[in-house]
Tab-separated table of C-alpha atoms in Angstrom:
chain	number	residue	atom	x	y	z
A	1354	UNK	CA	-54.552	39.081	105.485
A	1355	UNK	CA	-57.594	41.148	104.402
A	1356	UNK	CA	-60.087	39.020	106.344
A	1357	UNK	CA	-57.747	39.298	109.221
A	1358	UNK	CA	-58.151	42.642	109.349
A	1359	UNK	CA	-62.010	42.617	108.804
A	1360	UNK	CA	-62.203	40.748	112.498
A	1361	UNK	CA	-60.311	43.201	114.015
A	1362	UNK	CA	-63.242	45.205	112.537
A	1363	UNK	CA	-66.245	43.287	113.277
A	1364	UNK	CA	-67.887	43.056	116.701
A	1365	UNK	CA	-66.339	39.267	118.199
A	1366	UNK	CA	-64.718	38.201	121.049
A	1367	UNK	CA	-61.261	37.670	119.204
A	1368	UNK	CA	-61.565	34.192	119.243
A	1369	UNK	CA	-61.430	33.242	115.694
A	1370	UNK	CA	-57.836	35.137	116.054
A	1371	UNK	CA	-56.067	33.041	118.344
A	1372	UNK	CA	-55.141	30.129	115.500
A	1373	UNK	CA	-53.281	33.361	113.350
A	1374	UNK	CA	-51.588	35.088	116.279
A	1375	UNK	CA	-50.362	31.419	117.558
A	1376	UNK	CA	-49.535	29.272	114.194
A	1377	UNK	CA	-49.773	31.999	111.269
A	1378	UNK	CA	-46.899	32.874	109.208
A	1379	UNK	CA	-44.718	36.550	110.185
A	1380	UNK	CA	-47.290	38.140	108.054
A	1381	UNK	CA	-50.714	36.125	109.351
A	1382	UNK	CA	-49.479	36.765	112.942
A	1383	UNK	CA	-48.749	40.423	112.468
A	1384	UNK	CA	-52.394	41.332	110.804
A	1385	UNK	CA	-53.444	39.121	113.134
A	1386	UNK	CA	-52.238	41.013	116.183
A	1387	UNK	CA	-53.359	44.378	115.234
A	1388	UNK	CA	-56.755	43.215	115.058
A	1389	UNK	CA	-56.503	41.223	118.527
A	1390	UNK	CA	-55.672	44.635	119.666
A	1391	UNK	CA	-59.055	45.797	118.923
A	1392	UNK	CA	-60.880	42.720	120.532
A	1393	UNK	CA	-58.606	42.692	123.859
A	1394	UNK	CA	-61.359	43.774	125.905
A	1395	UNK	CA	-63.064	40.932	125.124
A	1396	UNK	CA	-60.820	38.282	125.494
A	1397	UNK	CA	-60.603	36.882	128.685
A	1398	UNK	CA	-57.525	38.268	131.161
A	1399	UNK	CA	-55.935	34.296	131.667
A	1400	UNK	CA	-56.197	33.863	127.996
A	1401	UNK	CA	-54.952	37.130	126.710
A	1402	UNK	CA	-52.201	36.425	129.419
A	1403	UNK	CA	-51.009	33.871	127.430
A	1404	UNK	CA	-51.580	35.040	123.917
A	1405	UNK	CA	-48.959	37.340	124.842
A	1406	UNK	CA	-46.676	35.269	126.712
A	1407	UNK	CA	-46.583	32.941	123.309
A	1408	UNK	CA	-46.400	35.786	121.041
A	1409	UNK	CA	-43.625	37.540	122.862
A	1410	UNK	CA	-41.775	34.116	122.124
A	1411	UNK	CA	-41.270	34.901	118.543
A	1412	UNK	CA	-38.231	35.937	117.136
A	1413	UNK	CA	-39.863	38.608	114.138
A	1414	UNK	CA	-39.711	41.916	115.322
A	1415	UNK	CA	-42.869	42.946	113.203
A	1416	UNK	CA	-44.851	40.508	115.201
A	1417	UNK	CA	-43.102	41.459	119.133
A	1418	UNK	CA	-43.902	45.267	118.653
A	1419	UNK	CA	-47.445	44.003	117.501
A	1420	UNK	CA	-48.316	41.925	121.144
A	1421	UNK	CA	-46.638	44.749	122.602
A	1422	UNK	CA	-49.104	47.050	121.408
A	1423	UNK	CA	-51.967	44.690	122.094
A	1424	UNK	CA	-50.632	43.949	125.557
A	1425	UNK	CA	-51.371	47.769	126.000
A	1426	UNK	CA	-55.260	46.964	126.371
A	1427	UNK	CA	-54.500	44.343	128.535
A	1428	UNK	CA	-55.864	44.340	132.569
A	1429	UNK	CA	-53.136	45.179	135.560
A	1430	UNK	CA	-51.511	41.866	136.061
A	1431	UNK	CA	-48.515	41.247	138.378
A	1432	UNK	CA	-47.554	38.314	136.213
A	1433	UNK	CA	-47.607	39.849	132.481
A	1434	UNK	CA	-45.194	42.779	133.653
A	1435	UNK	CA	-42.837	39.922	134.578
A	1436	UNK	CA	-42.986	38.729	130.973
A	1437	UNK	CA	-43.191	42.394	129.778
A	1438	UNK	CA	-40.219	43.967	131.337
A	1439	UNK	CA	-37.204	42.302	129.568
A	1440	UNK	CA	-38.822	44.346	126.344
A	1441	UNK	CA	-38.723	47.757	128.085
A	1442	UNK	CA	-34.754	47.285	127.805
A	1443	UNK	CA	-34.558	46.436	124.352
A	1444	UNK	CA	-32.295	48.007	121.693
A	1445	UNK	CA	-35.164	48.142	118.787
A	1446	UNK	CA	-36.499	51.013	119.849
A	1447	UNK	CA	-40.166	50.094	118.266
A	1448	UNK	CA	-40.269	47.095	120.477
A	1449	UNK	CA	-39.064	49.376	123.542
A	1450	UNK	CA	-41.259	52.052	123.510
A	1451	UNK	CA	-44.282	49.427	122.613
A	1452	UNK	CA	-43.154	47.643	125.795
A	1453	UNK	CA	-42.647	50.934	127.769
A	1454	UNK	CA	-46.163	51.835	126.560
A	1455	UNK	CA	-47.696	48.665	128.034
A	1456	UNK	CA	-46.103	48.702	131.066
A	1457	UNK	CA	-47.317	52.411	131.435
A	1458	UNK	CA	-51.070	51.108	131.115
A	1459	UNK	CA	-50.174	48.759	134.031
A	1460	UNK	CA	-51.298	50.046	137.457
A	1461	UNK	CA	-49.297	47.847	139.616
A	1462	UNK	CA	-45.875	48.588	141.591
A	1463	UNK	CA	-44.006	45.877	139.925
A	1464	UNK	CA	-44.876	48.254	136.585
A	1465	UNK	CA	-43.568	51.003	138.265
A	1466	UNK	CA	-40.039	48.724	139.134
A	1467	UNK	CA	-39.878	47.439	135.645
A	1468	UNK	CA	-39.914	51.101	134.379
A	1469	UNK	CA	-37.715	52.531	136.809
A	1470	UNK	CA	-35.050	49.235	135.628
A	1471	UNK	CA	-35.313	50.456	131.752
A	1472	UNK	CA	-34.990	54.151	132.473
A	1473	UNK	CA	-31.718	53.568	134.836
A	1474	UNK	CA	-30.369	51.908	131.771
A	1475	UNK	CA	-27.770	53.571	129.924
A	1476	UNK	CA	-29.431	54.598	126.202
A	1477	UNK	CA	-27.285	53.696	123.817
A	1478	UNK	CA	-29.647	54.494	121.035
A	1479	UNK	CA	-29.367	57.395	117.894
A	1480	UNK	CA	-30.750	60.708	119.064
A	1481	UNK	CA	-33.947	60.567	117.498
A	1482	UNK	CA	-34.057	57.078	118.531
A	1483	UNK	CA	-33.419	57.608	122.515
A	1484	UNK	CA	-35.587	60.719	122.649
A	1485	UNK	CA	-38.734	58.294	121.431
A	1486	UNK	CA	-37.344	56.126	124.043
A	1487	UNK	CA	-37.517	58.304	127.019
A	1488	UNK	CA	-40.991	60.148	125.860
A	1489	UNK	CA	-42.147	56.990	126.266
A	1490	UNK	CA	-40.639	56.146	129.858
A	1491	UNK	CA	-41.481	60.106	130.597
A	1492	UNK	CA	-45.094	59.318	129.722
A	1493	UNK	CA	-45.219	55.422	131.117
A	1494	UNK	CA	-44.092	56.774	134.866
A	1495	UNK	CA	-46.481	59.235	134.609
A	1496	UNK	CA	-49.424	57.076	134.039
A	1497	UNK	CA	-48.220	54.369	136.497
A	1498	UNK	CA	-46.988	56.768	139.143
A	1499	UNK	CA	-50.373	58.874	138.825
A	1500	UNK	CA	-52.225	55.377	139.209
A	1501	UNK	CA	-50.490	54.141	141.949
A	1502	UNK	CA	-50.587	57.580	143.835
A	1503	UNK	CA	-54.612	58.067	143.152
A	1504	UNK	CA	-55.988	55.039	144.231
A	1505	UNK	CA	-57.782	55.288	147.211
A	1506	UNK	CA	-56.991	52.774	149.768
A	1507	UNK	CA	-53.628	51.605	148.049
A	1508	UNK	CA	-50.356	50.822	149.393
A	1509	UNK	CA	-48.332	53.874	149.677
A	1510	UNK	CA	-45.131	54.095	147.036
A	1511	UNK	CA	-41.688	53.518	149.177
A	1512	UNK	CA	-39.854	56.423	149.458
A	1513	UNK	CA	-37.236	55.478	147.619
A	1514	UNK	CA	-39.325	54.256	144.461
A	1515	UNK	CA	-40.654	57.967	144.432
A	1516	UNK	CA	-37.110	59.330	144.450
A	1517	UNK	CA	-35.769	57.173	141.730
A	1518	UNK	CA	-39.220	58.499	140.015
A	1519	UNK	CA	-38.508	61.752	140.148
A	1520	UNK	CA	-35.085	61.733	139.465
A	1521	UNK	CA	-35.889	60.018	136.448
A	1522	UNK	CA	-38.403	62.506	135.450
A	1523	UNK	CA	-35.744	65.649	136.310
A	1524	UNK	CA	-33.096	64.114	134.118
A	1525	UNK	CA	-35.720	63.521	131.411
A	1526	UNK	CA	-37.053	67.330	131.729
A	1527	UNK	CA	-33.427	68.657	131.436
A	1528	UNK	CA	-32.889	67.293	128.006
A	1529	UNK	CA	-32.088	69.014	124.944
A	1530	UNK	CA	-34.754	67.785	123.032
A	1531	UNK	CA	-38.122	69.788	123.592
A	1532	UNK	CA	-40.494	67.208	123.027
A	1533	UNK	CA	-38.923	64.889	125.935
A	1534	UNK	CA	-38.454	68.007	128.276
A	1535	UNK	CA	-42.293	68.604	128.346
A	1536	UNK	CA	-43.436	64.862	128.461
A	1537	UNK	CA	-41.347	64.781	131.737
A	1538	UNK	CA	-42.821	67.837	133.035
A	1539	UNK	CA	-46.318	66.718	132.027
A	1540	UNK	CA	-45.332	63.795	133.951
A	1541	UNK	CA	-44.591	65.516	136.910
A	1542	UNK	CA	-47.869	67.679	136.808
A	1543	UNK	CA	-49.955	64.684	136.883
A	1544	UNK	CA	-48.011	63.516	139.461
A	1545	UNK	CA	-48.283	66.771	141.423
């Protein structure tokens, strides 16, 4: 586990990780994948692609949050938000905000329709629970939105992806809880 976490340290290209996050043990995988996190930039998109898909396979929820976190570092691609977005619906709410998290660092519009999905889902979470949940959406459809709005010589957003959008982020800034109020209208502002 220790030298596991010393390549996560160490300048490499992650390879010498790939045996731990694929074959290792709960534990192996899970030290493994926080230190793939920090070589993700190095690791080829196509690879890393399916890294993730693999590790998302796994049944231990200490190792799912973990690729979700790593998949955060991981380039815009049309076909990892396919894999990503069942995750973004989850009732763990570690593995759901993870997955909200990476989907928020994806610039595409199928990003933006996987987080509009898991924030028109009923939360049936514990307070504390659903208000991590939708800081996370609050924050995700911010970053997405923002992306998707900037970039010059993109497709515009359909009108009725915005709308959803901002409903979303209304409901979200209406809440009780202070902390998701002013995500959601930080989110709008960077919208604006």
């Amino acid at each position: 586990l220790a030298a596991l976490e010393a390549l996560g340290r160490i300048p490499n290209d992650g390879a010498s990780l790939f045996g731990a996050v694929r074959h290792g043990g709960a534990r192996e995988a899970a030290a493994a994948w926080t230190s793939l996190r920090e070589r993700a930039a190095g690791v080829p998109a196509d690879t890393l692609r399916s890294l993730l898909t693999s590790g998302l396979e796994r049944g231990e929820r200490d190792v799912v949050w973990r690729v979700l976190r790593c998949a955060e570092r991981a380039a815009s691609d049309t076909a990892l938000v396919r894999v990503l977005a069942p995750f973004a619906r989850a009732r763990p709410v570690q593995i759901r905000v993870h997955a909200l998290r990476a989907l928020g660092a994806q610039a595409n519009p199928a990003a933006l329709a996987a987080l509009l999905a898991s924030g028109e889902q009923r939360l049936l979470l514990p307070a504390a629970d659903a208000a991590r949940a939708r800081i996370a959406l609050a924050r995700a459809l911010g970053r997405v939105g923002h992306a998707l709005l900037a970039a010059p010589g993109a497709e515009p957003v359909p009108e009725p992806e915005l709308n959803r959008l901002a409903d979303l982020l209304v409901e979200a800034s209406r809440q009780r809880d202070p902390h998701v109020a002013r995500t959601a209208l930080e989110a709008m502002a960077a919208l604006v």
